PDB file of C-alpha atoms in Angstrom:
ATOM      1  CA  UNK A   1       0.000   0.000   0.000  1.00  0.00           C
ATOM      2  CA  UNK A   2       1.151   3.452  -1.033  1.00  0.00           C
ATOM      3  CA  UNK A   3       0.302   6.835   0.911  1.00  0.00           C
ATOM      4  CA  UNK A   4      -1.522   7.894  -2.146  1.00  0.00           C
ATOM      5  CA  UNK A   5      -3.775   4.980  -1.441  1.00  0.00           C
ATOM      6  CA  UNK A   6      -4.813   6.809   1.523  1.00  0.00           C
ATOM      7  CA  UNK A   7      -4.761  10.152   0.679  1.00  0.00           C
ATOM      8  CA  UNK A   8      -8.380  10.198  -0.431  1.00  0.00           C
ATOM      9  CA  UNK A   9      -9.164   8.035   2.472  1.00  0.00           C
ATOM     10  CA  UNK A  10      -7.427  10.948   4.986  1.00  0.00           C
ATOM     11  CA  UNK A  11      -8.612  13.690   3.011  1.00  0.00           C
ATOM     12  CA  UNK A  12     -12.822  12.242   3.163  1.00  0.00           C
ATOM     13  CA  UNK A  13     -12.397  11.043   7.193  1.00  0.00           C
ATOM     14  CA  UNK A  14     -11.082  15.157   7.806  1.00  0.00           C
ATOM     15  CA  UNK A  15     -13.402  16.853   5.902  1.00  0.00           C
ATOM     16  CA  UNK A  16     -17.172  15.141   6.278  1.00  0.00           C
ATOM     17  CA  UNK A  17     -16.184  15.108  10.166  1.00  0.00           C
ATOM     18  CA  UNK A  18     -15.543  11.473  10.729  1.00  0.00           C
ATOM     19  CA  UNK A  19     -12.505  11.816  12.867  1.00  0.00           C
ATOM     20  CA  UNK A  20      -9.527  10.317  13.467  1.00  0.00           C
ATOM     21  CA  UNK A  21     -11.112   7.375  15.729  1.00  0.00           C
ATOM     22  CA  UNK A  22     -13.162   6.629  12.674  1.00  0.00           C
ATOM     23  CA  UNK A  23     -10.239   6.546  10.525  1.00  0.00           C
ATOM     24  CA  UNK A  24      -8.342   4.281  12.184  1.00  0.00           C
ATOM     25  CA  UNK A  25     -10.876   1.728  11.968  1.00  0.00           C
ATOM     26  CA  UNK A  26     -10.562   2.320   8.283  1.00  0.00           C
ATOM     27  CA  UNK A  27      -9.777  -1.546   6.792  1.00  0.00           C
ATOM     28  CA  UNK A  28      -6.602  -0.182   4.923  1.00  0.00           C
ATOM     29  CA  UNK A  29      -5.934   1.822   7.554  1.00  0.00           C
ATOM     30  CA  UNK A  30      -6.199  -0.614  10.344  1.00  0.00           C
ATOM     31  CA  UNK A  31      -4.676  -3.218   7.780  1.00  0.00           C
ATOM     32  CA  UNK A  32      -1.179  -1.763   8.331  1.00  0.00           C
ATOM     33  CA  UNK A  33      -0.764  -2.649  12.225  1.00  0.00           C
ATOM     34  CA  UNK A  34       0.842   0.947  13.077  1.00  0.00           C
ATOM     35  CA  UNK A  35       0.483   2.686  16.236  1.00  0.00           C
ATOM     36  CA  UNK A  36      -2.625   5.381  16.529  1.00  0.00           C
ATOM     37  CA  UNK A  37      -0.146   8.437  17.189  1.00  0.00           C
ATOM     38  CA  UNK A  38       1.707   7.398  13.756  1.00  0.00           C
ATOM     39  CA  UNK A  39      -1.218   6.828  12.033  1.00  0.00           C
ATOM     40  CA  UNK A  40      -2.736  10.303  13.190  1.00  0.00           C
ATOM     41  CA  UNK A  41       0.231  12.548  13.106  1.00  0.00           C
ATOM     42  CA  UNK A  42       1.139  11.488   9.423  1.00  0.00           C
ATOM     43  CA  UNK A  43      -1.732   9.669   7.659  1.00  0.00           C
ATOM     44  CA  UNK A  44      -4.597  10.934   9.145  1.00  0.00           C
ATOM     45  CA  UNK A  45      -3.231  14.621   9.299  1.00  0.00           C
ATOM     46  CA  UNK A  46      -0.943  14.698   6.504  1.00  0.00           C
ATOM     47  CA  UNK A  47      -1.860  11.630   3.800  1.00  0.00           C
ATOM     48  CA  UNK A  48      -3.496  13.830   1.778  1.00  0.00           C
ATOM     49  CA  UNK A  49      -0.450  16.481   1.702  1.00  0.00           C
ATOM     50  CA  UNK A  50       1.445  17.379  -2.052  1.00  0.00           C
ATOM     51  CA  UNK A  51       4.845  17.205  -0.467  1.00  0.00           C
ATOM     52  CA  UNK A  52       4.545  14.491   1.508  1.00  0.00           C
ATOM     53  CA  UNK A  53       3.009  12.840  -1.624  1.00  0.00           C
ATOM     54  CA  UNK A  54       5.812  14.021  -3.405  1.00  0.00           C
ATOM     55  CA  UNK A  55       8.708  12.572  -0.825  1.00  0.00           C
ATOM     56  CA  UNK A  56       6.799   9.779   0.608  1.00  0.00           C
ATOM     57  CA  UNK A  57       4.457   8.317  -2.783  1.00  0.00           C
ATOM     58  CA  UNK A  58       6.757   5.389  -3.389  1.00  0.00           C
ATOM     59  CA  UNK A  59       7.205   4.452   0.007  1.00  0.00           C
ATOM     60  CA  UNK A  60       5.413   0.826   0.793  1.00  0.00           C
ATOM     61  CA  UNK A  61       3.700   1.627   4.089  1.00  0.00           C
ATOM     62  CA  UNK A  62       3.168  -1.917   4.355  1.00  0.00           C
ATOM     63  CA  UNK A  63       6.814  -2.585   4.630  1.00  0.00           C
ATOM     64  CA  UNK A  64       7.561  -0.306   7.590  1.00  0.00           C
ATOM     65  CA  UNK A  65       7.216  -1.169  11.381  1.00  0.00           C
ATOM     66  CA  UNK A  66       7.320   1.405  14.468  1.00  0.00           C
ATOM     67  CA  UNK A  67       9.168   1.489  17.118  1.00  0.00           C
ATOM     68  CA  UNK A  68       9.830   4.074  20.108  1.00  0.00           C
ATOM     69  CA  UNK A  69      13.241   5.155  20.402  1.00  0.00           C
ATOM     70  CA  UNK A  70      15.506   7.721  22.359  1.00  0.00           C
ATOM     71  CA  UNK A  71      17.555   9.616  19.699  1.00  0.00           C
ATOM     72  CA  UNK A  72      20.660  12.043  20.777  1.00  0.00           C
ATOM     73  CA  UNK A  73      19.840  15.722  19.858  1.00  0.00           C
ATOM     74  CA  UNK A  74      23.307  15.512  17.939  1.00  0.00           C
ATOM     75  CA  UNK A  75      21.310  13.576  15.767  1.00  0.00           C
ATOM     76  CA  UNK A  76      18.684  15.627  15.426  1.00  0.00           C
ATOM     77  CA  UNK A  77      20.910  18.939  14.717  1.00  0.00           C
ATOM     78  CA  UNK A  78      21.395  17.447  11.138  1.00  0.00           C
ATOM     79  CA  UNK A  79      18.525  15.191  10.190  1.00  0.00           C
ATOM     80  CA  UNK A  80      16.725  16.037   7.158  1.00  0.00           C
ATOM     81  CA  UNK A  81      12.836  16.430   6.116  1.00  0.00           C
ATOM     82  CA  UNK A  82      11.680  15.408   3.129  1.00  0.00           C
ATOM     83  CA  UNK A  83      13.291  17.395  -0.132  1.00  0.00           C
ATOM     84  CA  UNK A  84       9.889  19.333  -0.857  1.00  0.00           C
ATOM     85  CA  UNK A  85      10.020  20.967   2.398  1.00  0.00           C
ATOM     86  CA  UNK A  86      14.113  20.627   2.884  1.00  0.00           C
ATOM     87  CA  UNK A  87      14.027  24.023   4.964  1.00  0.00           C
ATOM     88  CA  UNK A  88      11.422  23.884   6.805  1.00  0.00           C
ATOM     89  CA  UNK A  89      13.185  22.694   9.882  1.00  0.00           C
ATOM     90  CA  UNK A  90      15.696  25.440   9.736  1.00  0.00           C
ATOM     91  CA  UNK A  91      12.851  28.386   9.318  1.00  0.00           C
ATOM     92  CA  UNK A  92      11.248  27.159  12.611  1.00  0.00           C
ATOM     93  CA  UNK A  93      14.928  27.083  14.239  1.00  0.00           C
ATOM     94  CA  UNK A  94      15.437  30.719  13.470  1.00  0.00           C
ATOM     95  CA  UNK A  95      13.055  31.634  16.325  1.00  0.00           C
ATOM     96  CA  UNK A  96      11.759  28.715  18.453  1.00  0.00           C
ATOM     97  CA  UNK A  97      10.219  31.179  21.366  1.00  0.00           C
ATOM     98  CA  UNK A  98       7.745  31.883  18.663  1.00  0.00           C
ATOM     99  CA  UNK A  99       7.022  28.283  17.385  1.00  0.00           C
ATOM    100  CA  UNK A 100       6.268  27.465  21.471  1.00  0.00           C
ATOM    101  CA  UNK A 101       4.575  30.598  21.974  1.00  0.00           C
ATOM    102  CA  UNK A 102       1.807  29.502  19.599  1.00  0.00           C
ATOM    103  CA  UNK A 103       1.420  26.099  20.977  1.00  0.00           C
ATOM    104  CA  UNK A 104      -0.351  26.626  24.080  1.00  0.00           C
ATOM    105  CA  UNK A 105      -4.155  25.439  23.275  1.00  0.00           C
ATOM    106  CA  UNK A 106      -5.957  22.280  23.269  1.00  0.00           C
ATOM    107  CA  UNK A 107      -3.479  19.553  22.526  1.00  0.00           C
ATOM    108  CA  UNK A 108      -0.733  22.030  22.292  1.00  0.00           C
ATOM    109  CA  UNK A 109      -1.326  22.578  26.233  1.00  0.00           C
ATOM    110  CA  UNK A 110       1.972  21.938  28.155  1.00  0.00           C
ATOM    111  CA  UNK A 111       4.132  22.542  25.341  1.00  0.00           C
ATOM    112  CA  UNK A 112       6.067  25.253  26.863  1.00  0.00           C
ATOM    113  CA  UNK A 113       5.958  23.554  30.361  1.00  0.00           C
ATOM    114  CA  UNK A 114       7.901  20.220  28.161  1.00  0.00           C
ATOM    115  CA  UNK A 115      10.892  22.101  26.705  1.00  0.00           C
ATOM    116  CA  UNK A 116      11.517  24.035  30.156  1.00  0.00           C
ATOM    117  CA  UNK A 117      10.746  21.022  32.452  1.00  0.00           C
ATOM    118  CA  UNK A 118      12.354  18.567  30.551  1.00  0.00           C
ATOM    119  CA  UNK A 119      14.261  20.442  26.916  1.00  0.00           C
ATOM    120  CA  UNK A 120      11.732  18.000  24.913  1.00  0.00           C
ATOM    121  CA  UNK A 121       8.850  17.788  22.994  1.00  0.00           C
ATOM    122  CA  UNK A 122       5.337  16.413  24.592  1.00  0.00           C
ATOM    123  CA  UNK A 123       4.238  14.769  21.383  1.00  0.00           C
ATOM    124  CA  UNK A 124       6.790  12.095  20.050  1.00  0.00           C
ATOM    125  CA  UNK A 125       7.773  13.238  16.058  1.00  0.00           C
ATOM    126  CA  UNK A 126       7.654  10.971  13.167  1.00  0.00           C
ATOM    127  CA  UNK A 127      11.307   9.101  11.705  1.00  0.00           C
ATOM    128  CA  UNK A 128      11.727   7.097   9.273  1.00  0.00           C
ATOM    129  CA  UNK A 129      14.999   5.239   8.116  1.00  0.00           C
ATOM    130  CA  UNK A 130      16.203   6.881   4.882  1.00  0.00           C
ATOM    131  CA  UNK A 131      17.068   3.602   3.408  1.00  0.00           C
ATOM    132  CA  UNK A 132      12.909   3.844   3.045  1.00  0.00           C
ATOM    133  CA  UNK A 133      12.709   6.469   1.054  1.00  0.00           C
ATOM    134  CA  UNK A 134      16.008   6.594  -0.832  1.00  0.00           C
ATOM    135  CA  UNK A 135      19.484   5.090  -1.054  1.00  0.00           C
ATOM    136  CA  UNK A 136      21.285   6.926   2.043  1.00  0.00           C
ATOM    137  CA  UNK A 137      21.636   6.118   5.382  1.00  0.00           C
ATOM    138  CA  UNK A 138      20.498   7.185   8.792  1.00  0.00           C
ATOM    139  CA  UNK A 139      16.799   8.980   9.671  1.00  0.00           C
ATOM    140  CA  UNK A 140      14.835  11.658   8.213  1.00  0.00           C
ATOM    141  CA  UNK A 141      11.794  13.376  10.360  1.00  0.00           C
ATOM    142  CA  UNK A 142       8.478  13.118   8.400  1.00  0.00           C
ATOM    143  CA  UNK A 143       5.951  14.863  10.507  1.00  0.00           C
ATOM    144  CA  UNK A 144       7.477  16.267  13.930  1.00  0.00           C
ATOM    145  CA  UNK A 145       8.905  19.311  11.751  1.00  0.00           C
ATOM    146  CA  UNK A 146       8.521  22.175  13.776  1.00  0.00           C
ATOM    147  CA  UNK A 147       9.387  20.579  17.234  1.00  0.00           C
ATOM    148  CA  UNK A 148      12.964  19.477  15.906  1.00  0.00           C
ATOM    149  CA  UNK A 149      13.063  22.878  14.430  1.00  0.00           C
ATOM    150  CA  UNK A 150      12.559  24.202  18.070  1.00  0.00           C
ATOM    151  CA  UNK A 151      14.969  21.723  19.189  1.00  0.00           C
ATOM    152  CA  UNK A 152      17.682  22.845  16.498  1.00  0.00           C
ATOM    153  CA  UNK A 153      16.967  26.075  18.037  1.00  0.00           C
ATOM    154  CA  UNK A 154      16.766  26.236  21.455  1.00  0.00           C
ATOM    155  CA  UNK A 155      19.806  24.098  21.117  1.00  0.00           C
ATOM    156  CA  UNK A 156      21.723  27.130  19.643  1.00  0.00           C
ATOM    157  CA  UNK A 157      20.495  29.683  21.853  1.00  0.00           C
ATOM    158  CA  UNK A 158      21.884  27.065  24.647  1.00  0.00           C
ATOM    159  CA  UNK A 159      18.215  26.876  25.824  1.00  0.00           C
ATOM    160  CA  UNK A 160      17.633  23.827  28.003  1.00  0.00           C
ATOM    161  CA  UNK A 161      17.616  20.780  25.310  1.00  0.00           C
ATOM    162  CA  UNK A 162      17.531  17.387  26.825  1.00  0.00           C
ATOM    163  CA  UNK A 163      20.277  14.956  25.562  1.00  0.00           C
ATOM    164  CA  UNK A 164      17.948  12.474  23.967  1.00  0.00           C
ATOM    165  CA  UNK A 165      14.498  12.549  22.784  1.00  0.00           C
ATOM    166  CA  UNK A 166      12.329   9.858  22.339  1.00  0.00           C
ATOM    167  CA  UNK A 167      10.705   9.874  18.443  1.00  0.00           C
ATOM    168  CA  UNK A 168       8.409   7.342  16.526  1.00  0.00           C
ATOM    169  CA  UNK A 169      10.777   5.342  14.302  1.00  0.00           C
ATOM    170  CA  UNK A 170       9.848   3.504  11.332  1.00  0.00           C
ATOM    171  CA  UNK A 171      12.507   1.053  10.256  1.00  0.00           C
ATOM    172  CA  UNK A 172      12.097  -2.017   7.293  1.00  0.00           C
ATOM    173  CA  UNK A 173       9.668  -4.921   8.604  1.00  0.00           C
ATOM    174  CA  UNK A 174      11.465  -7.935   8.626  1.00  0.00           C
ATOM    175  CA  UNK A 175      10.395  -9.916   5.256  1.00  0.00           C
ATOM    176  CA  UNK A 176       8.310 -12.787   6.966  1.00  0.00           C
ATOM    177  CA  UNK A 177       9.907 -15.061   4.439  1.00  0.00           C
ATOM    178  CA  UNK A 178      13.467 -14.335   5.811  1.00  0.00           C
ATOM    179  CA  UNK A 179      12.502 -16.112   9.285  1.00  0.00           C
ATOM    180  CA  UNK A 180      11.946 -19.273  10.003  1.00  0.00           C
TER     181      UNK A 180
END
């Protein structure tokens, strides 16, 4: 399954007020076996998006599984987006007061509170393993774009930043017919 397999799926569940909980239940949707914060953070609020279209259209969403792990901010100082929004990251870095400032409602509540408590996001961003998406190496964030662009920042202005933060990572699923 390709992410422009749901996009018309994401785009119909947003817009005639279904909801995510509906979505999820979706049998494509619930087909792929991913956790609900991946599936809302990138299909549900993004499958329908042109860039992510653009950088994520050949991915096989059936070939990618999720795990939770705690990556080093060094990491995150030089990870890449998606080449249709390449600088996105870096805008958002240039003044991360801002970026918090207007994420203080509904489920933005507490965001401020998370990078001065603890120098980290409350929401978990979105990685996947490059080797996904193209021939290179290491992890590029998806969705999560602003909040490692407030990292990157904050991190510059020697704001607190934690040393690791802990980020949705989708890796290759191991090919059933490798195992035995």
């Amino acid at each position: 399954m390709r992410l422009q397999d749901i996009a018309p799926i994401s785009r119909s569940y947003r817009e005639n007020l279904f909801g995510f909980h509906a979505f999820r239940y979706h049998p494509l949707v619930s087909g792929l076996g991913w956790p609900d914060d991946v599936l809302e953070q990138w299909l549900y609020d993004h499958g329908d998006n042109g860039a992510f279209l653009r950088d994520y259209g050949n991915l096989n969403l059936s070939a990618v599984a999720w795990t939770v792990e705690a990556i080093a901010t060094q990491e995150f100082l030089a990870m890449p987006t998606g080449r249709s929004d390449g600088s996105c990251i870096d805008g958002y870095a240039a003044d991360p007061n801002h970026w918090i400032s207007v994420r203080q409602h509904g489920v933005h509540a507490g965001v401020s509170l998370c990078w001065a408590t603890h120098g980290t996001w409350k929401r978990w961003p979105i990685l996947v393993d490059r080797s996904l998406v193209d021939a290179t190496t290491g992890l590029q964030v998806v969705e999560g774009r602003t909040r490692v662009g407030i990292l990157r920042g904050r991190h510059r202005e020697n704001d607190r930043v934690a040393p690791q933060h802990l980020a949705w990572v989708g890796r290759p699923a191991a090919d059933p017919s490798q195992t035995a």
